[in-house]
Coordinates of C-alpha atoms in Angstrom, one line a residue:
X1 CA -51.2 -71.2 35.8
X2 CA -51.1 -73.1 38.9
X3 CA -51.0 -76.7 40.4
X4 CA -52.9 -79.4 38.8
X5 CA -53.8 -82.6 39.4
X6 CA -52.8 -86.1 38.1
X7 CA -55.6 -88.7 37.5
X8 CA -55.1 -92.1 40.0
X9 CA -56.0 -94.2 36.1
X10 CA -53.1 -92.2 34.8
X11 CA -50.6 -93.0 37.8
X12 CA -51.6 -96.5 37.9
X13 CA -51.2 -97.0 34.0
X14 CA -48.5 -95.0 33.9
X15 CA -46.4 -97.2 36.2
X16 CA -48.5 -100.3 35.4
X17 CA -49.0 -100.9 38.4
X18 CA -51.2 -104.2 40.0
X19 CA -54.7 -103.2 41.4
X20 CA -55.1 -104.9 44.3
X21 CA -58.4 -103.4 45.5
X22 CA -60.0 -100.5 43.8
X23 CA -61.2 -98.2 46.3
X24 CA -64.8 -96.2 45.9
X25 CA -63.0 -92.9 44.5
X26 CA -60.9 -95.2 42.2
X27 CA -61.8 -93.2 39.2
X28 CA -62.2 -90.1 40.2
X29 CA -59.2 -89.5 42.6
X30 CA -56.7 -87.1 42.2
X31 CA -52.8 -86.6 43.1
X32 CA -52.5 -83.1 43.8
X33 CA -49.4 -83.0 45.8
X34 CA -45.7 -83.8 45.0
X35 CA -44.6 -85.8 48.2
X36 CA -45.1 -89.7 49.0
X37 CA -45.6 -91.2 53.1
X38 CA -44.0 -94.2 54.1
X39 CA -46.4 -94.7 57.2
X40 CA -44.2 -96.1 59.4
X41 CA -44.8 -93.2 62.2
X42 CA -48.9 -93.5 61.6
X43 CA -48.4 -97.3 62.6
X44 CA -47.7 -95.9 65.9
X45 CA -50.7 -93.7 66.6
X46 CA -48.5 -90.7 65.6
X47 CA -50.9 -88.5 63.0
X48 CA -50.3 -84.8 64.1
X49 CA -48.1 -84.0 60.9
X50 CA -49.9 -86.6 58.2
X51 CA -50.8 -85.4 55.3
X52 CA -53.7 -87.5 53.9
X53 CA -53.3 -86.5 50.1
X54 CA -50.2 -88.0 50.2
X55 CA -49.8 -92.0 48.4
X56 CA -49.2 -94.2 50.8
X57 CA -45.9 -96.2 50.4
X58 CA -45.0 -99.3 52.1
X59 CA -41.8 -101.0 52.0
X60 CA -40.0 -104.3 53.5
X61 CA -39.1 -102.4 57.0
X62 CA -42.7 -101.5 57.3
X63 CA -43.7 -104.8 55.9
X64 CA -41.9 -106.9 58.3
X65 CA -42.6 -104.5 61.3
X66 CA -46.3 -105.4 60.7
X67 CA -45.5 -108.7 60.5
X68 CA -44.5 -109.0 64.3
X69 CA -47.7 -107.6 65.7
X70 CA -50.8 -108.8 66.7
X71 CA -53.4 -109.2 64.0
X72 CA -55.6 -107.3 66.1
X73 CA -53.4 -104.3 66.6
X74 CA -52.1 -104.7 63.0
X75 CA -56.1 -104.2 61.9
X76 CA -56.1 -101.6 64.2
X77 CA -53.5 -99.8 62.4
X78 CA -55.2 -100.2 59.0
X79 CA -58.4 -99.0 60.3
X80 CA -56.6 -95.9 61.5
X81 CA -54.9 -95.2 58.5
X82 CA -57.8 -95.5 56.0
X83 CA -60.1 -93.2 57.9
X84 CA -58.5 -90.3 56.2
X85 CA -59.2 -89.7 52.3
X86 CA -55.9 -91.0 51.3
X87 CA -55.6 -91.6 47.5
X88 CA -53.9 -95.0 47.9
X89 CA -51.8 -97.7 49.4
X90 CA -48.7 -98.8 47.4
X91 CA -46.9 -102.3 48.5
X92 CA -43.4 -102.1 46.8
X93 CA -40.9 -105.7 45.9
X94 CA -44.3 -107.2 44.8
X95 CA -44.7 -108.3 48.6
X96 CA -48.1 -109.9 50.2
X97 CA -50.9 -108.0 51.4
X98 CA -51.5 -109.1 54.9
X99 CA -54.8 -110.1 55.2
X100 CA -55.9 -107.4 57.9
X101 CA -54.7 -104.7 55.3
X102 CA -57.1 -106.4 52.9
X103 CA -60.0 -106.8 54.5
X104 CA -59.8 -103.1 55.8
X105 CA -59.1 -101.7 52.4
X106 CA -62.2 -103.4 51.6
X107 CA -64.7 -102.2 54.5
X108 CA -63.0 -98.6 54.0
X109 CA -63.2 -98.7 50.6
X110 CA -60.0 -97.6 49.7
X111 CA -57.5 -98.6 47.0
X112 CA -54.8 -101.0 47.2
X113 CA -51.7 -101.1 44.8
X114 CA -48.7 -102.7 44.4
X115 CA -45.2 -102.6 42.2
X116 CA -42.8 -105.2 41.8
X117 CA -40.0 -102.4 42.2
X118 CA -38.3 -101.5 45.0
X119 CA -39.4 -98.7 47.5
X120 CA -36.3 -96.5 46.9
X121 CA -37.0 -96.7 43.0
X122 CA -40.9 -96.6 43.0
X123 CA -40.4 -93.0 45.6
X124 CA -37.5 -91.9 43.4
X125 CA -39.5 -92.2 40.3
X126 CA -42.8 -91.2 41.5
X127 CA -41.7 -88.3 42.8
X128 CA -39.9 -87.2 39.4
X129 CA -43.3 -87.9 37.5
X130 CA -45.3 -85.6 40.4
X131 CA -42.8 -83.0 39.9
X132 CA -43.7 -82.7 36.0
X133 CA -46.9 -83.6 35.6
X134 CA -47.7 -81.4 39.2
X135 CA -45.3 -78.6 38.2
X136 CA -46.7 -74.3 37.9
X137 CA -47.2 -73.8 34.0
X138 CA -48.1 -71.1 31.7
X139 CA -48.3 -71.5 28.0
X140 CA -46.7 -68.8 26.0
X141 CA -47.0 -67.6 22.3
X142 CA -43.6 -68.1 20.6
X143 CA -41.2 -70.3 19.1
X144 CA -38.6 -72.4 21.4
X145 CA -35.6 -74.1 20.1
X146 CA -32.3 -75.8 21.2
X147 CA -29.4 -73.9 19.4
X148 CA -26.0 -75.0 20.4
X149 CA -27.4 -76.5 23.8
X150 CA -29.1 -73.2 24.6
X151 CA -33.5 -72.6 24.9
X152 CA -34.4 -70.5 22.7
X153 CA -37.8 -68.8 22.8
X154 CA -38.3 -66.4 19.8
X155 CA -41.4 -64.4 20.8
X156 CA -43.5 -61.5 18.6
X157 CA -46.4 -60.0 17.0
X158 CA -48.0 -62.8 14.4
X159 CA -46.4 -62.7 10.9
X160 CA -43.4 -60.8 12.3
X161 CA -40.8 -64.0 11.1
X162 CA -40.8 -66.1 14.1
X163 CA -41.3 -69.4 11.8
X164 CA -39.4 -68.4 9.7
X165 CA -36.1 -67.9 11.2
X166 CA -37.0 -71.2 13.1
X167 CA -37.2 -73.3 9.9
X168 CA -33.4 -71.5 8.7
X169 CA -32.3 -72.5 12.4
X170 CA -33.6 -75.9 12.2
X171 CA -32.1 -76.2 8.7
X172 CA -28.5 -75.0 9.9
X173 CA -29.1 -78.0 12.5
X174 CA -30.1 -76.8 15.2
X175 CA -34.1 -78.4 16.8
X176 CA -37.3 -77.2 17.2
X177 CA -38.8 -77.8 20.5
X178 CA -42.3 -75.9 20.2
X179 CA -44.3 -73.8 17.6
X180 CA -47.0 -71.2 18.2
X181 CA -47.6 -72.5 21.8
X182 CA -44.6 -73.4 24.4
X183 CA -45.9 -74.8 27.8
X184 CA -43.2 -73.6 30.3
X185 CA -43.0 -75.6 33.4
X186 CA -41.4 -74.6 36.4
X187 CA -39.3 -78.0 37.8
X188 CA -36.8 -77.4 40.6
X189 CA -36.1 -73.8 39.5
X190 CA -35.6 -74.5 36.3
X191 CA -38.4 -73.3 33.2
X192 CA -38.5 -76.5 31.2
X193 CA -39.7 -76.0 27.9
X194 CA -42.1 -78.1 25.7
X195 CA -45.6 -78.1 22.7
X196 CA -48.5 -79.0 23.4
X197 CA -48.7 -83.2 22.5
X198 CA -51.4 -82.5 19.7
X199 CA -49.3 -79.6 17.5
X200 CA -45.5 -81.4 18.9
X201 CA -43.3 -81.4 16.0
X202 CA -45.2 -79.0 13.7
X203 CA -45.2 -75.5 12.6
X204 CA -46.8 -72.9 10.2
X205 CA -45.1 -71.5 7.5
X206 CA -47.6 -68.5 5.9
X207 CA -47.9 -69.0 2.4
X208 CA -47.0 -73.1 2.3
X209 CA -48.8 -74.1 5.5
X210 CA -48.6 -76.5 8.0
X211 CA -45.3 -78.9 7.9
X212 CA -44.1 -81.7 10.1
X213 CA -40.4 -81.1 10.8
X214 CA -39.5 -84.5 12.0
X215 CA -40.9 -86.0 8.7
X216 CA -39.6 -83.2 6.3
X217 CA -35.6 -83.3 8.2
X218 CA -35.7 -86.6 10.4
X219 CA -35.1 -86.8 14.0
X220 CA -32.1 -85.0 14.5
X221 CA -34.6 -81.7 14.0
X222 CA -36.5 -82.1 16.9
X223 CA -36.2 -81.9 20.5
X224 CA -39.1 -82.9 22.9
X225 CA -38.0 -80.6 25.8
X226 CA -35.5 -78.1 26.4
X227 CA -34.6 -75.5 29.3
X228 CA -35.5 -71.7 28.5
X229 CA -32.3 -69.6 29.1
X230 CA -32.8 -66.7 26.6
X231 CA -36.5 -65.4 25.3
X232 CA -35.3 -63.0 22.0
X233 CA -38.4 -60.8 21.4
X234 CA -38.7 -59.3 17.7
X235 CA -39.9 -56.1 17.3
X236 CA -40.8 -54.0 14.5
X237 CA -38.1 -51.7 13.2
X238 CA -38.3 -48.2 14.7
X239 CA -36.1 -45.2 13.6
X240 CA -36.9 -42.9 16.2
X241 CA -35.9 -45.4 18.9
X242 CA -32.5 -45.6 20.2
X243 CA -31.8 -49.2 19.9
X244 CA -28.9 -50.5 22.4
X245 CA -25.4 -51.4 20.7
X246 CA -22.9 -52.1 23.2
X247 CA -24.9 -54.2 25.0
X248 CA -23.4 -53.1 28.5
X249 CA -27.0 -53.8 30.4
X250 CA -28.9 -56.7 31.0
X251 CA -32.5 -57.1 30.6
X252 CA -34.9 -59.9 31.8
X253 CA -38.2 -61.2 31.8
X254 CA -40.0 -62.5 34.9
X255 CA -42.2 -65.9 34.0
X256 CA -43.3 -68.0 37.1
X257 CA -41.1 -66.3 39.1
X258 CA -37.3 -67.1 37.2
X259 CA -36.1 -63.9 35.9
X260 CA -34.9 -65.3 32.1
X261 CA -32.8 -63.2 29.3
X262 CA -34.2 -61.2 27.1
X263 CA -32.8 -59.8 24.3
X264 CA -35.0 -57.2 22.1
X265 CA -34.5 -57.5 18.2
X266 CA -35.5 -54.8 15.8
X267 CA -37.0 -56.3 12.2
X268 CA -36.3 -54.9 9.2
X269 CA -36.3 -56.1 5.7
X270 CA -32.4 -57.3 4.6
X271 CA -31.9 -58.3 8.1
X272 CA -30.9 -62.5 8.3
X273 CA -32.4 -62.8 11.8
X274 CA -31.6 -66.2 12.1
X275 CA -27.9 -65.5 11.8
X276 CA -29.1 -62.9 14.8
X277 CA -31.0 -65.3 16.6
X278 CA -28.1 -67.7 16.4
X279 CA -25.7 -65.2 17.6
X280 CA -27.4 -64.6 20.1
X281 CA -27.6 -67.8 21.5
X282 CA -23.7 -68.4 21.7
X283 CA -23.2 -64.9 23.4
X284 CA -25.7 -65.8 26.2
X285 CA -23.6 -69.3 26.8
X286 CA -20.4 -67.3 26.7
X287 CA -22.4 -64.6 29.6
X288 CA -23.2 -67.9 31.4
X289 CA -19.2 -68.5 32.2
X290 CA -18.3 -65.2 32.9
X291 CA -17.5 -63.9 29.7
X292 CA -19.1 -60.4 28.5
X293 CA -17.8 -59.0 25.5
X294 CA -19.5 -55.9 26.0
X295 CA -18.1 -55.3 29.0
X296 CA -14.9 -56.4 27.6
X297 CA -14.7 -54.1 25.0
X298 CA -15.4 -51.1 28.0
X299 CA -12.5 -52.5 29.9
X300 CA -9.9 -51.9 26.8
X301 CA -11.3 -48.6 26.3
X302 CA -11.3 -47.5 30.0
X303 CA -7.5 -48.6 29.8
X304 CA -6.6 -47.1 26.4
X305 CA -8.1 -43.7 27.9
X306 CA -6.1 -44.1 31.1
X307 CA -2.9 -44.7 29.0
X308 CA -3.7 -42.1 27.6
X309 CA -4.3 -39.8 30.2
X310 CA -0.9 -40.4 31.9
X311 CA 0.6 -39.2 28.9

């Protein structure tokens, strides 16, 4: 668990962006923090609260305020901002360089990029790729689907029927989101659910193998990513537990810090638990609005045994 970092080659591929100058720590540099700078405030000498592992951003207002000064104080301002380790400087609406930022990029040896998009689109993007690829994850053993809308994670000892109730679930139409390993990410409070890119889209069946569920039941049976909103844990079947009925209390799991729903499910043979598992699912949306049939049911009986009472 914990913050990563997002190769400079990645970012720049990734939003195929022009390389203007590439910078001595081109290859090697790492974005390691979520938030982007428009210097605008640096131009002025102002660097108490800069943050030099920021990307740099420039737009048309700090384009065209450059464009009214000096070109020895607009050098001056370039030379000031690539003393620090910054990982790069970003021109947005495909605009011109001005030739001071150039040739300072150049003695500094740092990188210069630019995007035909516009600033509020390149920050607004950027900023939703950092959060993801940036984002707290831990990587879980289990199984996580989408049934009816709702992430699933089915967790368990190995051979316990966690693949199997996902391939009855997946053939009832419902989608697979991850098999054996789930990376859960933690974006804006939420735990976003996904596989690891080289096992996406499969799963192991004891006895038959390894199958690809997109190819064996199309599309429609697979989901890249998904929210985790109940974790249902199977168990083996204990008669000298007392296993709850009603319902009446809630239970959670803490992972990276969101307290999620969890639901404990004794196995047994002669028990369908993806008719369980599925159940499941629909009672924790109806608990989401406000509905509790547990509690429900307590409320008729507490009123049954006051009627009764009075009489």
């Amino acid at each position: 668990m914990g913050s990563r970092g997002v190769k400079l080659t990645k970012f720049v591929e990734t939003f195929e962006l022009e390389v203007v100058n590439q910078g001595s720590d081109f290859d090697s540099a790492q974005l390691t923090i979520m938030e982007l700078n428009r210097p605008g405030l640096q131009f002025q000498n102002f660097y108490d609260y800069f943050d030099p592992r920021r990307i740099q951003v420039i737009g048309k207002a700090e384009a065209m305020y450059l464009k009214e000064m000096a070109p020895e104080r607009r050098r001056k301002c370039f030379d000031n901002l690539f003393l620090y380790d910054i990982p790069a400087l970003v021109i947005c609406r495909g605009l011109d360089f001005c030739p001071e930022c150039l040739e300072s990029a150049k003695e500094h040896k740092k990188t210069l990029l630019r995007t035909q998009e516009t600033t509020v689109d390149f920050t607004s993007q950027t900023i939703e790729f950092l959060n993801r690829e940036l984002a707290p994850c831990i990587t879980r053993h289990g199984v996580l689907l989408d049934i009816y809308g709702e992430g699933v994670m089915i967790t368990g000892d190995s051979g316990i029927g966690k693949s199997e109730s996902a391939i009855e679930l997946i053939m009832r139409g419902h989608r697979l989101v991850a098999d054996d390993a789930v990376e859960l990410r933690l974006i804006s409070n939420q735990l976003i659910g996904t596989a690891p890119e080289i096992i996406r889209h499969y799963i192991e069946l004891r006895g038959i193998g390894v199958i690809d569920v997109r190819q064996l039941f199309g599309m429609r049976a697979i989901k890249v990513e998904s929210q985790l909103d109940l974790v249902v844990h199977f168990e083996p079947w204990d008669s000298t537990q007392i296993y709850d009925r009603l319902g009446l209390e809630d239970h959670f799991t803490e992972i990276l810090g969101i307290q999620v729903p969890i639901i404990n499910i004794p196995v047994r043979p002669g028990r369908n638990l993806a008719s369980i598992v599925e159940v499941a699912a629909m009672n924790n949306r109806h608990r989401k609005v406000g509905y509790n049939a547990a509690e429900e049911l307590a409320r008729r009986v507490d009123q049954r045994a006051d009627r009764g009472a009075d009489t």
